[in-house]
Short mmCIF file of C-alpha atoms and ligand atoms in Angstrom, two decimals:
data_model
loop_
_atom_site.label_atom_id
_atom_site.label_comp_id
_atom_site.label_asym_id
_atom_site.label_seq_id
_atom_site.Cartn_x
_atom_site.Cartn_y
_atom_site.Cartn_z
CA UNK A 26 -0.06 0.02 0.00
CA UNK A 27 1.58 3.21 -1.02
CA UNK A 28 0.29 6.34 0.72
CA UNK A 29 1.02 10.00 0.35
CA UNK A 30 -0.40 13.09 1.85
CA UNK A 31 -0.05 16.47 0.16
CA UNK A 32 -0.67 18.96 2.92
CA UNK A 33 -0.47 22.77 3.65
CA UNK A 34 -1.75 23.54 0.17
CA UNK A 35 -2.43 27.31 0.12
CA UNK A 36 -5.65 26.90 -1.83
CA UNK A 37 -7.21 23.81 -3.49
CA UNK A 38 -9.69 24.54 -6.20
CA UNK A 39 -11.96 21.80 -7.68
CA UNK A 40 -15.32 21.46 -9.38
CA UNK A 41 -17.68 18.96 -7.64
CA UNK A 42 -18.90 16.02 -9.73
CA UNK A 43 -22.75 15.78 -9.35
CA UNK A 44 -22.94 12.82 -11.82
CA UNK A 45 -23.49 14.87 -14.91
CA UNK A 46 -21.53 17.63 -16.59
CA UNK A 47 -21.76 21.13 -14.94
CA UNK A 48 -24.19 23.01 -17.10
CA UNK A 49 -24.81 26.86 -17.43
CA UNK A 50 -24.26 28.68 -14.23
CA UNK A 51 -23.21 25.54 -12.37
CA UNK A 52 -19.86 25.86 -14.16
CA UNK A 53 -19.01 28.76 -11.84
CA UNK A 54 -19.33 26.60 -8.76
CA UNK A 55 -15.94 25.70 -7.55
CA UNK A 56 -14.97 24.23 -4.15
CA UNK A 57 -12.14 26.22 -2.57
CA UNK A 58 -10.31 24.69 0.43
CA UNK A 59 -7.64 26.68 2.19
CA UNK A 60 -4.71 25.00 3.97
CA UNK A 61 -5.86 21.87 2.33
CA UNK A 62 -4.73 18.37 2.28
CA UNK A 63 -5.21 15.43 -0.08
CA UNK A 64 -4.72 11.80 0.98
CA UNK A 65 -3.53 9.43 -1.93
CA UNK A 66 -3.58 5.76 -1.56
CA UNK A 67 -2.67 3.31 -4.40
CA UNK A 68 -2.88 6.09 -6.96
CA UNK A 69 -6.36 7.15 -5.94
CA UNK A 70 -7.69 10.07 -3.87
CA UNK A 71 -8.75 8.69 -0.57
CA UNK A 72 -9.75 11.93 1.21
CA UNK A 73 -9.45 15.70 1.16
CA UNK A 74 -9.80 18.24 4.00
CA UNK A 75 -8.29 21.27 5.61
CA UNK A 76 -5.88 21.95 8.47
CA UNK A 77 -4.11 19.36 10.50
CA UNK A 78 -6.92 16.72 10.25
CA UNK A 79 -4.79 14.74 7.84
CA UNK A 80 -2.81 13.38 10.85
CA UNK A 81 -5.68 10.91 11.24
CA UNK A 82 -4.46 9.24 7.97
CA UNK A 83 -0.73 9.17 8.79
CA UNK A 84 0.95 5.80 9.51
CA UNK A 85 4.49 4.61 9.55
CA UNK A 86 5.00 4.42 5.81
CA UNK A 87 3.05 7.59 4.73
CA UNK A 88 5.01 10.15 2.70
CA UNK A 89 4.19 13.69 3.63
CA UNK A 90 4.60 16.42 1.02
CA UNK A 91 4.53 20.05 2.24
CA UNK A 92 2.93 22.35 -0.47
CA UNK A 93 2.81 25.54 1.44
CA UNK A 94 2.84 28.54 -0.89
CA UNK A 95 1.37 26.63 -3.80
CA UNK A 96 -2.21 26.21 -5.25
CA UNK A 97 -3.66 22.97 -6.57
CA UNK A 98 -6.23 22.07 -9.26
CA UNK A 99 -7.26 18.78 -10.75
CA UNK A 100 -5.08 17.67 -13.63
CA UNK A 101 -6.28 19.22 -16.86
CA UNK A 102 -8.33 17.11 -19.35
CA UNK A 103 -7.60 18.16 -22.95
CA UNK A 104 -10.63 16.57 -24.57
CA UNK A 105 -9.96 17.48 -28.21
CA UNK A 106 -6.56 16.95 -29.80
CA UNK A 107 -5.14 15.74 -33.10
CA UNK A 108 -2.09 14.44 -31.25
CA UNK A 109 -0.79 11.89 -33.75
CA UNK A 110 0.24 13.43 -37.14
CA UNK A 111 3.33 13.78 -39.36
CA UNK A 112 4.98 17.04 -40.35
CA UNK A 113 4.06 20.68 -39.68
CA UNK A 114 2.41 23.50 -41.72
CA UNK A 115 4.38 26.60 -41.04
CA UNK A 116 4.39 27.22 -44.80
CA UNK A 117 0.63 28.03 -44.42
CA UNK A 118 1.34 30.46 -41.74
CA UNK A 119 2.62 33.17 -44.21
CA UNK A 120 -0.34 32.41 -46.45
CA UNK A 121 -2.69 33.08 -43.52
CA UNK A 122 -0.80 36.26 -42.58
CA UNK A 123 -1.42 37.34 -46.15
CA UNK A 124 -5.12 36.81 -45.83
CA UNK A 125 -5.54 33.38 -47.52
CA UNK A 126 -8.41 31.55 -45.77
CA UNK A 127 -8.13 28.05 -44.12
CA UNK A 128 -10.69 26.55 -46.45
CA UNK A 129 -9.00 27.96 -49.53
CA UNK A 130 -5.75 26.32 -48.49
CA UNK A 131 -7.50 23.05 -48.07
CA UNK A 132 -9.43 23.39 -51.39
CA UNK A 133 -6.00 23.86 -53.14
CA UNK A 134 -4.82 20.56 -51.78
CA UNK A 135 -2.98 21.88 -48.68
CA UNK A 136 -4.26 22.13 -45.10
CA UNK A 137 -5.45 18.78 -43.75
CA UNK A 138 -4.46 17.13 -47.00
CA UNK A 139 -0.94 18.36 -46.71
CA UNK A 140 -0.74 16.61 -43.18
CA UNK A 141 -2.34 13.51 -44.70
CA UNK A 142 0.59 13.26 -47.05
CA UNK A 143 3.16 13.77 -44.12
CA UNK A 144 1.32 11.25 -41.99
CA UNK A 145 1.17 8.63 -44.71
CA UNK A 146 4.84 9.10 -45.28
CA UNK A 147 5.76 8.78 -41.63
CA UNK A 148 6.63 5.37 -40.15
CA UNK A 149 4.92 4.09 -36.98
CA UNK A 150 8.13 4.75 -35.09
CA UNK A 151 8.37 8.32 -36.37
CA UNK A 152 4.79 9.06 -35.43
CA UNK A 153 5.28 7.48 -32.04
CA UNK A 154 8.32 9.64 -31.31
CA UNK A 155 6.75 12.89 -32.46
CA UNK A 156 3.50 12.20 -30.61
CA UNK A 157 5.43 11.27 -27.46
CA UNK A 158 7.27 14.55 -27.54
CA UNK A 159 4.02 16.43 -27.79
CA UNK A 160 2.39 14.40 -25.03
CA UNK A 161 5.31 15.21 -22.84
CA UNK A 162 4.74 18.97 -23.59
CA UNK A 163 1.02 18.62 -22.73
CA UNK A 164 1.98 16.90 -19.38
CA UNK A 165 4.46 19.67 -18.49
CA UNK A 166 1.60 22.13 -19.10
CA UNK A 167 -0.64 20.13 -16.65
CA UNK A 168 -2.77 17.83 -18.93
CA UNK A 169 -3.11 14.43 -17.39
CA UNK A 170 -5.77 12.96 -19.64
CA UNK A 171 -6.39 13.74 -23.31
CA UNK A 172 -8.20 12.63 -26.32
CA UNK A 173 -6.53 11.95 -29.63
CA UNK A 174 -8.12 11.70 -33.04
CA UNK A 175 -7.16 9.88 -36.19
CA UNK A 176 -7.99 11.56 -39.48
CA UNK A 177 -4.76 12.17 -41.23
CA UNK A 178 -4.59 8.73 -42.79
CA UNK A 179 -7.92 8.60 -44.61
CA UNK A 180 -7.18 5.03 -45.66
CA UNK A 181 -7.36 1.98 -43.45
CA UNK A 182 -3.59 1.36 -43.23
CA UNK A 183 -2.78 4.81 -42.07
CA UNK A 184 -5.83 5.54 -39.91
CA UNK A 185 -4.88 2.25 -38.11
CA UNK A 186 -1.32 3.45 -37.78
CA UNK A 187 -2.42 6.64 -36.03
CA UNK A 188 -4.81 4.82 -33.68
CA UNK A 189 -2.15 2.29 -32.80
CA UNK A 190 0.28 4.93 -31.94
CA UNK A 191 -2.28 6.49 -29.61
CA UNK A 192 -3.02 3.08 -28.08
CA UNK A 193 0.64 2.34 -27.52
CA UNK A 194 1.18 5.73 -25.90
CA UNK A 195 -1.80 5.26 -23.70
CA UNK A 196 -0.14 2.08 -22.37
CA UNK A 197 3.41 3.47 -22.12
CA UNK A 198 3.05 7.14 -21.14
CA UNK A 199 1.65 8.57 -17.92
CA UNK A 200 -0.98 10.63 -19.65
CA UNK A 201 -4.21 8.76 -20.30
CA UNK A 202 -5.42 8.89 -23.92
CA UNK A 203 -9.01 8.40 -25.18
CA UNK A 204 -9.00 7.53 -28.80
CA UNK A 205 -11.36 8.86 -31.50
CA UNK A 206 -11.69 7.60 -35.03
CA UNK A 207 -11.95 10.53 -37.50
CA UNK A 208 -11.73 8.99 -40.92
CA UNK A 209 -14.27 11.59 -41.87
CA UNK A 210 -11.87 14.50 -41.40
CA UNK A 211 -11.61 15.10 -45.16
CA UNK A 212 -12.37 13.34 -48.28
CA UNK A 213 -9.52 10.98 -49.15
CA UNK A 214 -7.51 12.31 -52.21
CA UNK A 215 -8.13 9.12 -54.09
CA UNK A 216 -11.98 9.78 -53.94
CA UNK A 217 -12.05 13.49 -54.35
CA UNK A 218 -14.56 13.22 -57.20
CA UNK A 219 -16.41 10.42 -55.57
CA UNK A 220 -17.37 11.36 -51.97
CA UNK A 221 -20.13 8.84 -51.85
CA UNK A 222 -17.62 6.09 -52.29
CA UNK A 223 -15.40 7.35 -49.60
CA UNK A 224 -18.36 7.62 -47.23
CA UNK A 225 -19.24 3.97 -48.04
CA UNK A 226 -15.72 2.94 -47.24
CA UNK A 227 -15.83 4.75 -43.89
CA UNK A 228 -19.15 3.18 -42.94
CA UNK A 229 -18.88 -0.33 -44.31
CA UNK A 230 -15.09 -0.98 -44.06
CA UNK A 231 -13.26 1.34 -41.60
CA UNK A 232 -15.82 1.82 -38.82
CA UNK A 233 -16.52 -1.93 -38.31
CA UNK A 234 -12.71 -2.61 -38.29
CA UNK A 235 -12.03 0.07 -35.89
CA UNK A 236 -14.60 -1.45 -33.56
CA UNK A 237 -13.57 -5.10 -33.95
CA UNK A 238 -9.95 -4.21 -33.37
CA UNK A 239 -10.93 -1.99 -30.45
CA UNK A 240 -8.90 0.93 -31.71
CA UNK A 241 -11.26 3.87 -30.73
CA UNK A 242 -14.19 4.59 -28.44
CA UNK A 243 -15.48 7.71 -30.26
CA UNK A 244 -16.26 8.68 -33.75
CA UNK A 245 -15.89 12.30 -35.03
CA UNK A 246 -16.61 14.06 -38.33
CA UNK A 247 -15.60 17.36 -39.92
CA UNK A 248 -19.20 18.69 -40.73
CA UNK A 249 -18.37 21.70 -42.92
CA UNK A 250 -19.35 23.03 -46.40
CA UNK A 251 -17.36 21.34 -49.05
CA UNK A 252 -16.17 18.55 -46.73
CA UNK A 253 -18.99 16.53 -45.18
CA UNK A 254 -22.36 18.16 -45.40
CA UNK A 255 -25.09 17.78 -42.70
CA UNK A 256 -26.69 14.76 -44.61
CA UNK A 257 -23.33 12.93 -44.92
CA UNK A 258 -22.59 13.61 -41.30
CA UNK A 259 -25.93 12.34 -40.06
CA UNK A 260 -25.53 9.23 -42.09
CA UNK A 261 -22.01 8.42 -40.85
CA UNK A 262 -22.72 9.24 -37.25
CA UNK A 263 -25.96 7.13 -37.15
CA UNK A 264 -24.01 4.15 -38.51
CA UNK A 265 -21.26 4.75 -35.87
CA UNK A 266 -23.84 4.82 -33.19
CA UNK A 267 -25.26 1.54 -34.38
CA UNK A 268 -21.80 0.08 -34.02
CA UNK A 269 -21.54 1.28 -30.46
CA UNK A 270 -19.34 4.48 -30.85
CA UNK A 271 -19.99 7.49 -28.89
CA UNK A 272 -20.15 10.44 -31.29
CA UNK A 273 -18.68 13.87 -31.65
CA UNK A 274 -19.04 16.49 -34.38
CA UNK A 275 -16.64 19.23 -35.62
CA UNK A 276 -19.60 21.56 -35.93
CA UNK A 277 -20.05 25.13 -37.33
CA UNK A 278 -16.35 26.01 -37.21
CA UNK A 279 -16.22 28.19 -40.26
CA UNK A 280 -19.93 28.76 -41.36
CA UNK A 281 -23.27 28.18 -39.61
CA UNK A 282 -24.40 24.90 -41.34
CA UNK A 283 -26.65 23.36 -38.76
CA UNK A 284 -23.86 21.27 -37.00
CA UNK A 285 -25.02 22.23 -33.52
CA UNK A 286 -28.59 21.22 -34.47
CA UNK A 287 -27.33 17.93 -35.75
CA UNK A 288 -25.36 17.28 -32.64
CA UNK A 289 -28.60 17.78 -30.53
CA UNK A 290 -30.62 15.68 -32.95
CA UNK A 291 -28.17 12.76 -32.93
CA UNK A 292 -27.56 13.01 -29.11
CA UNK A 293 -23.84 13.50 -29.76
CA UNK A 294 -21.71 13.52 -26.54
CA UNK A 295 -20.08 16.69 -27.65
CA UNK A 296 -19.98 19.29 -30.49
CA UNK A 297 -16.62 20.94 -31.25
CA UNK A 298 -15.64 24.46 -32.23
CA UNK A 299 -19.16 26.14 -32.63
CA UNK A 300 -17.72 29.49 -33.59
CA UNK A 301 -20.66 29.99 -36.00
CA UNK A 302 -23.32 27.98 -34.18
CA UNK A 303 -26.84 29.38 -34.45
CA UNK A 304 -29.00 30.53 -31.53
CA UNK A 305 -31.37 27.59 -32.23
CA UNK A 306 -28.40 25.13 -32.22
CA UNK A 307 -27.30 26.43 -28.94
CA UNK A 308 -30.76 26.16 -27.38
CA UNK A 309 -31.04 22.62 -28.75
CA UNK A 310 -27.67 21.65 -27.31
CA UNK A 311 -28.72 23.06 -23.87
CA UNK A 312 -31.99 21.10 -23.91
CA UNK A 313 -30.28 17.80 -24.92
CA UNK A 314 -27.18 18.10 -22.71
CA UNK A 315 -24.66 18.04 -25.60
CA UNK A 316 -21.32 19.38 -24.34
CA UNK A 317 -19.94 22.27 -26.24
CA UNK A 318 -16.18 21.64 -26.64
CA UNK A 319 -14.75 25.15 -27.34
CA UNK A 320 -11.28 25.54 -28.85
CA UNK A 321 -10.30 29.26 -28.62
CA UNK A 322 -6.67 28.52 -29.45
CA UNK A 323 -7.90 27.68 -32.99
CA UNK A 324 -9.79 30.98 -33.36
CA UNK A 325 -6.63 32.77 -32.25
CA UNK A 326 -4.38 30.81 -34.48
CA UNK A 327 -6.66 31.33 -37.52
CA UNK A 328 -6.27 35.07 -36.95
CA UNK A 329 -10.06 35.43 -36.49
CA UNK A 330 -12.17 37.32 -33.94
CA UNK A 331 -15.21 35.19 -34.22
CA UNK A 332 -14.76 33.38 -30.82
CA UNK A 333 -17.54 30.97 -29.88
CA UNK A 334 -20.45 32.54 -28.07
CA UNK A 335 -19.69 31.08 -24.71
CA UNK A 336 -21.77 33.41 -22.56
CA UNK A 337 -24.79 32.72 -24.77
CA UNK A 338 -24.25 29.04 -24.26
CA UNK A 339 -23.92 29.46 -20.43
CA UNK A 340 -27.22 31.41 -20.53
CA UNK A 341 -28.83 28.53 -22.42
CA UNK A 342 -27.62 25.96 -19.75
CA UNK A 343 -25.05 24.38 -22.03
CA UNK A 344 -22.10 22.53 -20.48
CA UNK A 345 -18.80 23.87 -21.91
CA UNK A 346 -15.54 21.91 -22.15
CA UNK A 347 -12.33 23.80 -23.22
CA UNK A 348 -9.52 22.04 -25.20
CA UNK A 349 -6.42 22.75 -27.17
CA UNK A 350 -7.39 21.20 -30.61
CA UNK A 351 -3.68 20.69 -30.83
CA UNK A 352 -3.09 20.04 -34.60
CA UNK A 353 -0.43 21.25 -37.17
CA UNK A 354 -2.81 23.56 -38.94
CA UNK A 355 -5.25 25.53 -36.98
CA UNK A 356 -3.72 25.20 -33.47
CA UNK A 357 -0.01 24.08 -33.39
CA UNK A 358 0.27 24.50 -29.63
CA UNK A 359 -0.10 21.90 -26.86
CA UNK A 360 -0.40 24.56 -24.19
CA UNK A 361 -3.77 24.06 -22.45
CA UNK A 362 -3.03 26.85 -19.95
CA UNK A 363 -2.90 29.31 -22.90
CA UNK A 364 -6.29 28.02 -24.07
CA UNK A 365 -7.65 28.59 -20.55
CA UNK A 366 -6.20 32.09 -20.57
CA UNK A 367 -8.01 32.75 -23.93
CA UNK A 368 -11.16 31.31 -22.36
CA UNK A 369 -11.16 34.10 -19.85
CA UNK A 370 -9.96 36.84 -22.24
CA UNK A 371 -11.87 36.15 -25.37
CA UNK A 372 -14.74 33.75 -24.52
CA UNK A 373 -15.32 35.91 -21.46
CA UNK A 374 -15.75 32.98 -19.15
CA UNK A 375 -14.93 33.42 -15.48
CA UNK A 376 -11.78 31.80 -13.94
CA UNK A 377 -13.98 29.26 -12.24
CA UNK A 378 -16.08 28.47 -15.40
CA UNK A 379 -12.86 27.93 -17.29
CA UNK A 380 -11.45 25.56 -14.62
CA UNK A 381 -14.67 23.45 -14.74
CA UNK A 382 -14.44 23.46 -18.54
CA UNK A 383 -10.83 22.29 -18.57
CA UNK A 384 -11.25 19.64 -15.96
CA UNK A 385 -14.68 18.12 -15.04
CA UNK A 386 -16.52 18.91 -18.34
CA UNK A 387 -13.60 17.78 -20.40
CA UNK A 388 -13.67 14.46 -18.51
CA UNK A 389 -17.36 14.19 -19.34
CA UNK A 390 -16.63 14.98 -22.94
CA UNK A 391 -14.44 11.88 -23.23
CA UNK A 392 -16.41 9.69 -20.80
CA UNK A 393 -13.72 9.77 -18.13
CA UNK A 394 -15.60 11.43 -15.34
CA UNK A 395 -15.57 8.41 -13.15
CA UNK A 396 -11.73 8.65 -12.89
CA UNK A 397 -10.78 12.23 -13.78
CA UNK A 398 -11.82 15.79 -13.72
CA UNK A 399 -12.13 16.65 -10.03
CA UNK A 400 -10.22 16.15 -6.77
CA UNK A 401 -12.67 13.87 -5.03
CA UNK A 402 -12.61 10.52 -3.27
CA UNK A 403 -12.32 7.56 -5.47
CA UNK A 404 -10.95 9.39 -8.55
CA UNK A 405 -7.42 9.03 -9.84
CA UNK A 406 -4.89 11.15 -7.96
CA UNK A 407 -4.24 13.37 -11.09
CA UNK A 408 -3.20 16.63 -9.45
CA UNK A 409 -1.50 19.81 -10.62
CA UNK A 410 0.49 22.08 -8.31
CA UNK A 411 0.82 25.68 -9.57
CA UNK A 412 3.55 28.03 -8.51
CA UNK A 413 0.86 30.75 -8.05
CA UNK A 414 -0.68 32.56 -5.06
CA UNK A 415 -4.29 32.08 -6.32
CA UNK A 416 -6.36 30.96 -9.31
CA UNK A 417 -6.77 34.32 -11.02
CA UNK A 418 -3.00 34.59 -11.20
CA UNK A 419 -2.65 31.67 -13.60
CA UNK A 420 -4.97 33.36 -16.13
CA UNK A 421 -3.62 36.80 -15.66
CA UNK A 422 -0.02 35.87 -16.17
CA UNK A 423 -0.49 34.41 -19.65
CA UNK A 424 1.80 32.56 -21.99
CA UNK A 425 4.07 31.08 -19.37
CA UNK A 426 4.00 27.76 -17.63
CA UNK A 427 2.82 27.86 -14.03
CA UNK A 428 3.31 24.18 -13.25
CA UNK A 429 5.57 23.26 -10.36
CA UNK A 430 4.62 19.58 -9.91
CA UNK A 431 2.19 17.10 -11.56
CA UNK A 432 1.03 13.99 -9.91
CA UNK A 433 -0.50 11.30 -12.19
CA UNK A 434 -2.11 8.29 -10.56
CA UNK A 435 -0.49 9.52 -7.40
CA UNK A 436 3.05 9.53 -8.90
CA UNK A 437 5.28 12.60 -9.23
CA UNK A 438 5.68 12.83 -13.03
CA UNK A 439 6.61 16.47 -13.31
CA UNK A 440 9.00 17.92 -10.77
CA UNK A 441 10.03 21.60 -10.82
CA UNK A 442 8.47 21.99 -14.21
CA UNK A 443 10.52 19.06 -15.67
CA UNK A 444 9.60 15.51 -16.69
CA UNK A 445 10.15 13.02 -13.78
CA UNK A 446 8.80 9.68 -14.99
O1 IZC B 8 -5.34 19.80 -39.61
O2 IZC B 8 -6.38 21.68 -40.06
N1 IZC B 8 -10.28 22.00 -38.37
N2 IZC B 8 -9.48 20.04 -38.74
C1 IZC B 8 -10.65 20.72 -38.72
C2 IZC B 8 -8.51 20.71 -38.35
C3 IZC B 8 -8.98 21.98 -38.11
C4 IZC B 8 -7.12 20.28 -38.31
C5 IZC B 8 -6.27 20.57 -39.46
ZN1 ZN B 9 -10.28 19.37 -34.34
#
């Protein structure tokens, strides 16, 4: 039995898990404990409290860790990433600076399709090494659980390669990874003039194989004009549901297409982006309990000012998760803290709402709420210690890394900001 007690924590901040995602104004409810302690046993949280009461839990082989001067939050849950991919797209950065639109770059065979070429050309080992490096960066910024999508293979061999890299990293790396199949990220170049055939391949060939080989839990689709229209998306997602996948939709990222409405209609677990979501779509999502997974790093990186209408979502009782969208095109940064800072600055969410979004609601968005997302008895001891005097400070001092220590499953995996596993 290994036991640790983190004590003398200046302030501990955590959302409270009520068995469903925190919706609307509930997102602003954070439990704050001063001079707090956390008892960790066998990698799990056994108890929390304040003051000296932890002494009841101390026995001869308990390790005591004094955290005076530091604040603590749950490990961050980055519930939307494109972790596994080949190459980079800095060549598109200058195009973007010159006003060329994301969709124009894609229509000209670049964008996602450029990363498809790099990913197909990369070996399993190369993808593994590159993804591991990114995962280490995510961990150093405080993410202890993430989601990873495929979608840069667009054929069986290469989609499988991406998903196998994510699965292997989930087994070998401290960060937990939930996998999503996203063969419907773009139309494969081989079928650019025959979308229906590519849709058939996704539904009849790839989805059943992903399921039978247990390579992913979720199915996601890029529902956007000129990629997969609402009808294509509905068809693919309904088939995915029949096979037992939980579903997600990249919805209303660029134009208002009815993606939010579709997410509500199909009972998707989450809808992603939503920068251009309609009022009706937002209302429907609130009614159906679809999580809005907002990705302000992408809006920032696309040089846009059309941030998702988070306040309107909160007014309509929507649960919001916040994620990096880490990918080589529209958000080439693994820094979840910067995304949280953007959440305050541009989505106009409160520091408490942002914390809920990047922890508990992120865990719900990838069906990990039973193990992650809050510092509560029975969950994994995934705990982040910030070198900061209070929570506001970590949003106010943007662009730097505030992490002092990270515990994952009760083990110290980041020490003084450096990897320690
Ligand atoms: O590689 O551009 N939006 N997919 C949908 C992305 C962004 C990732 C990319
Ligand atoms: Zn994405």
